[in-house]
Amino acid sequence: MSKRKYRSVDVKEASAAGLLSQLASDRVVVGIDVAKHNMFAAVMDEAEKVHSIVRWRHPEETRRFVAYLGELRAIGAAVQVAMEPSGVYGDALRFEVEGAGFEVFRVSPKRSHDAAEVYDGVASLHDAKS
């Protein structure tokens, strides 16, 4: 069994074009791992298949990330955002995302931790996997 690789793409290189044909439905869930500076977001469909992991530096590239969410909406995807309630680090991001008209849901950190093993069968956790 080979190791699963958690490759992420920089938000400046992320593209929503071509993603719609890969989706199981038109709904996209974007799960965000909130951090002080280096944030990650997994873009997945209703079948819980992760299509890409996007990374950006907060706050410098946060508006570019929100623009990426807009690109997902522009290709016809219904975008929902899920993020951890991690103190004040995510407040500015949540403000920008909600201001752009996206639904934002809070996910319990315990649920995120418990789901770590479900993702790939390994109980370890790191930013790209969260």
PDB file of C-alpha atoms in Angstrom:
ATOM      1  CA  MET A   1       0.000   0.000   0.000  1.00  0.00           C
ATOM      2  CA  SER A   2       1.442   3.336  -0.986  1.00  0.00           C
ATOM      3  CA  LYS A   3       1.304   6.447   1.127  1.00  0.00           C
ATOM      4  CA  ARG A   4      -1.432   8.910   0.371  1.00  0.00           C
ATOM      5  CA  LYS A   5      -0.023  12.288  -0.542  1.00  0.00           C
ATOM      6  CA  TYR A   6      -1.634  15.513   0.596  1.00  0.00           C
ATOM      7  CA  ARG A   7      -0.739  17.807  -2.227  1.00  0.00           C
ATOM      8  CA  SER A   8      -2.045  21.302  -2.083  1.00  0.00           C
ATOM      9  CA  VAL A   9      -2.167  23.978  -4.716  1.00  0.00           C
ATOM     10  CA  ASP A  10      -1.444  27.631  -4.032  1.00  0.00           C
ATOM     11  CA  VAL A  11      -4.544  29.813  -4.279  1.00  0.00           C
ATOM     12  CA  LYS A  12      -2.867  31.861  -7.027  1.00  0.00           C
ATOM     13  CA  GLU A  13      -2.667  28.712  -9.175  1.00  0.00           C
ATOM     14  CA  ALA A  14      -6.049  27.207  -8.212  1.00  0.00           C
ATOM     15  CA  SER A  15      -8.634  27.055 -10.979  1.00  0.00           C
ATOM     16  CA  ALA A  16     -12.290  26.109 -10.854  1.00  0.00           C
ATOM     17  CA  ALA A  17     -12.396  25.481 -14.599  1.00  0.00           C
ATOM     18  CA  GLY A  18     -12.932  21.814 -15.387  1.00  0.00           C
ATOM     19  CA  LEU A  19     -13.951  20.959 -11.842  1.00  0.00           C
ATOM     20  CA  LEU A  20     -17.684  20.791 -12.578  1.00  0.00           C
ATOM     21  CA  SER A  21     -17.278  17.734 -14.814  1.00  0.00           C
ATOM     22  CA  GLN A  22     -15.506  15.879 -11.972  1.00  0.00           C
ATOM     23  CA  LEU A  23     -18.175  16.543  -9.339  1.00  0.00           C
ATOM     24  CA  ALA A  24     -20.753  13.954  -8.281  1.00  0.00           C
ATOM     25  CA  SER A  25     -23.312  16.779  -7.930  1.00  0.00           C
ATOM     26  CA  ASP A  26     -23.485  20.535  -8.244  1.00  0.00           C
ATOM     27  CA  ARG A  27     -22.937  21.057  -4.498  1.00  0.00           C
ATOM     28  CA  VAL A  28     -19.406  21.733  -3.274  1.00  0.00           C
ATOM     29  CA  VAL A  29     -18.346  21.732   0.351  1.00  0.00           C
ATOM     30  CA  VAL A  30     -15.179  23.657   1.169  1.00  0.00           C
ATOM     31  CA  GLY A  31     -13.703  22.557   4.501  1.00  0.00           C
ATOM     32  CA  ILE A  32     -11.236  25.078   5.894  1.00  0.00           C
ATOM     33  CA  ASP A  33      -8.472  24.368   8.383  1.00  0.00           C
ATOM     34  CA  VAL A  34      -8.166  27.697  10.192  1.00  0.00           C
ATOM     35  CA  ALA A  35      -4.699  28.763  11.288  1.00  0.00           C
ATOM     36  CA  LYS A  36      -2.908  31.962  12.202  1.00  0.00           C
ATOM     37  CA  HIS A  37      -1.266  32.402   8.780  1.00  0.00           C
ATOM     38  CA  ASN A  38      -1.102  29.242   6.651  1.00  0.00           C
ATOM     39  CA  MET A  39      -4.628  28.098   5.841  1.00  0.00           C
ATOM     40  CA  PHE A  40      -5.804  25.090   3.851  1.00  0.00           C
ATOM     41  CA  ALA A  41      -9.176  24.299   2.272  1.00  0.00           C
ATOM     42  CA  ALA A  42     -10.371  20.965   0.895  1.00  0.00           C
ATOM     43  CA  VAL A  43     -12.823  21.201  -1.994  1.00  0.00           C
ATOM     44  CA  MET A  44     -15.098  18.155  -2.029  1.00  0.00           C
ATOM     45  CA  ASP A  45     -18.392  17.042  -3.515  1.00  0.00           C
ATOM     46  CA  GLU A  46     -21.432  15.372  -1.950  1.00  0.00           C
ATOM     47  CA  ALA A  47     -19.834  11.964  -2.390  1.00  0.00           C
ATOM     48  CA  GLU A  48     -17.126  13.271   0.015  1.00  0.00           C
ATOM     49  CA  LYS A  49     -14.436  12.988  -2.648  1.00  0.00           C
ATOM     50  CA  VAL A  50     -11.734  15.629  -2.222  1.00  0.00           C
ATOM     51  CA  HIS A  51     -10.957  17.187  -5.597  1.00  0.00           C
ATOM     52  CA  SER A  52      -8.297  19.626  -4.471  1.00  0.00           C
ATOM     53  CA  ILE A  53      -6.636  21.158  -1.446  1.00  0.00           C
ATOM     54  CA  VAL A  54      -5.987  24.883  -1.725  1.00  0.00           C
ATOM     55  CA  ARG A  55      -3.541  26.758   0.487  1.00  0.00           C
ATOM     56  CA  TRP A  56      -3.097  30.469   1.094  1.00  0.00           C
ATOM     57  CA  ARG A  57      -1.450  32.869   3.486  1.00  0.00           C
ATOM     58  CA  HIS A  58      -3.815  34.778   5.741  1.00  0.00           C
ATOM     59  CA  PRO A  59      -4.507  37.707   5.618  1.00  0.00           C
ATOM     60  CA  GLU A  60      -2.449  38.587   2.538  1.00  0.00           C
ATOM     61  CA  GLU A  61      -4.187  36.138   0.165  1.00  0.00           C
ATOM     62  CA  THR A  62      -7.577  35.767   1.847  1.00  0.00           C
ATOM     63  CA  ARG A  63      -9.393  37.925  -0.701  1.00  0.00           C
ATOM     64  CA  ARG A  64      -7.888  35.816  -3.486  1.00  0.00           C
ATOM     65  CA  PHE A  65      -9.285  32.718  -1.750  1.00  0.00           C
ATOM     66  CA  VAL A  66     -12.745  34.317  -1.558  1.00  0.00           C
ATOM     67  CA  ALA A  67     -12.424  35.105  -5.285  1.00  0.00           C
ATOM     68  CA  TYR A  68     -11.670  31.397  -5.857  1.00  0.00           C
ATOM     69  CA  LEU A  69     -14.908  30.536  -4.042  1.00  0.00           C
ATOM     70  CA  GLY A  70     -16.626  32.968  -6.421  1.00  0.00           C
ATOM     71  CA  GLU A  71     -15.106  31.087  -9.368  1.00  0.00           C
ATOM     72  CA  LEU A  72     -16.582  27.854  -8.010  1.00  0.00           C
ATOM     73  CA  ARG A  73     -19.990  29.526  -7.798  1.00  0.00           C
ATOM     74  CA  ALA A  74     -19.560  30.925 -11.322  1.00  0.00           C
ATOM     75  CA  ILE A  75     -19.145  27.426 -12.810  1.00  0.00           C
ATOM     76  CA  GLY A  76     -22.525  26.494 -11.353  1.00  0.00           C
ATOM     77  CA  ALA A  77     -21.568  24.934  -8.030  1.00  0.00           C
ATOM     78  CA  ALA A  78     -23.594  25.572  -4.884  1.00  0.00           C
ATOM     79  CA  VAL A  79     -20.763  26.373  -2.466  1.00  0.00           C
ATOM     80  CA  GLN A  80     -20.987  25.735   1.272  1.00  0.00           C
ATOM     81  CA  VAL A  81     -18.093  26.546   3.595  1.00  0.00           C
ATOM     82  CA  ALA A  82     -17.271  24.677   6.804  1.00  0.00           C
ATOM     83  CA  MET A  83     -14.693  25.912   9.282  1.00  0.00           C
ATOM     84  CA  GLU A  84     -13.561  25.297  12.838  1.00  0.00           C
ATOM     85  CA  PRO A  85     -14.426  27.803  15.573  1.00  0.00           C
ATOM     86  CA  SER A  86     -10.762  28.403  16.368  1.00  0.00           C
ATOM     87  CA  GLY A  87     -10.775  31.591  18.372  1.00  0.00           C
ATOM     88  CA  VAL A  88     -10.215  34.840  16.531  1.00  0.00           C
ATOM     89  CA  TYR A  89      -7.989  33.468  13.736  1.00  0.00           C
ATOM     90  CA  GLY A  90     -10.963  32.651  11.527  1.00  0.00           C
ATOM     91  CA  ASP A  91     -13.070  35.735  12.260  1.00  0.00           C
ATOM     92  CA  ALA A  92     -11.713  37.871   9.417  1.00  0.00           C
ATOM     93  CA  LEU A  93     -11.987  34.975   6.982  1.00  0.00           C
ATOM     94  CA  ARG A  94     -15.565  34.219   8.054  1.00  0.00           C
ATOM     95  CA  PHE A  95     -16.441  37.917   7.651  1.00  0.00           C
ATOM     96  CA  GLU A  96     -15.068  37.974   4.088  1.00  0.00           C
ATOM     97  CA  VAL A  97     -16.718  34.680   3.091  1.00  0.00           C
ATOM     98  CA  GLU A  98     -20.125  35.617   4.516  1.00  0.00           C
ATOM     99  CA  GLY A  99     -19.801  39.085   2.977  1.00  0.00           C
ATOM    100  CA  ALA A 100     -19.404  37.428  -0.425  1.00  0.00           C
ATOM    101  CA  GLY A 101     -22.710  35.622   0.108  1.00  0.00           C
ATOM    102  CA  PHE A 102     -21.554  32.107   1.010  1.00  0.00           C
ATOM    103  CA  GLU A 103     -23.084  29.909   3.695  1.00  0.00           C
ATOM    104  CA  VAL A 104     -20.613  29.267   6.514  1.00  0.00           C
ATOM    105  CA  PHE A 105     -21.046  26.377   8.923  1.00  0.00           C
ATOM    106  CA  ARG A 106     -19.109  25.766  12.141  1.00  0.00           C
ATOM    107  CA  VAL A 107     -17.590  22.319  12.561  1.00  0.00           C
ATOM    108  CA  SER A 108     -16.676  21.017  15.996  1.00  0.00           C
ATOM    109  CA  PRO A 109     -12.903  20.481  16.360  1.00  0.00           C
ATOM    110  CA  LYS A 110     -13.702  17.084  17.921  1.00  0.00           C
ATOM    111  CA  ARG A 111     -15.595  16.048  14.797  1.00  0.00           C
ATOM    112  CA  SER A 112     -12.658  17.137  12.650  1.00  0.00           C
ATOM    113  CA  HIS A 113     -10.277  15.152  14.841  1.00  0.00           C
ATOM    114  CA  ASP A 114     -12.518  12.062  14.864  1.00  0.00           C
ATOM    115  CA  ALA A 115     -12.856  12.157  11.070  1.00  0.00           C
ATOM    116  CA  ALA A 116      -9.075  12.068  10.568  1.00  0.00           C
ATOM    117  CA  GLU A 117      -8.967   8.271  10.511  1.00  0.00           C
ATOM    118  CA  VAL A 118     -12.027   8.034   8.271  1.00  0.00           C
ATOM    119  CA  TYR A 119     -10.260  10.063   5.564  1.00  0.00           C
ATOM    120  CA  ASP A 120      -7.384   7.676   4.968  1.00  0.00           C
ATOM    121  CA  GLY A 121      -7.365   5.051   7.720  1.00  0.00           C
ATOM    122  CA  VAL A 122      -4.566   6.769   9.650  1.00  0.00           C
ATOM    123  CA  ALA A 123      -5.269   8.607  12.897  1.00  0.00           C
ATOM    124  CA  SER A 124      -2.552  11.230  12.334  1.00  0.00           C
ATOM    125  CA  LEU A 125      -3.465  14.838  11.715  1.00  0.00           C
ATOM    126  CA  HIS A 126      -1.773  17.776  10.016  1.00  0.00           C
ATOM    127  CA  ASP A 127      -2.954  20.983   8.361  1.00  0.00           C
ATOM    128  CA  ALA A 128      -3.512  19.674   4.837  1.00  0.00           C
ATOM    129  CA  LYS A 129      -5.425  16.674   6.187  1.00  0.00           C
ATOM    130  CA  SER A 130      -7.549  18.649   8.675  1.00  0.00           C
TER     131      SER A 130
END
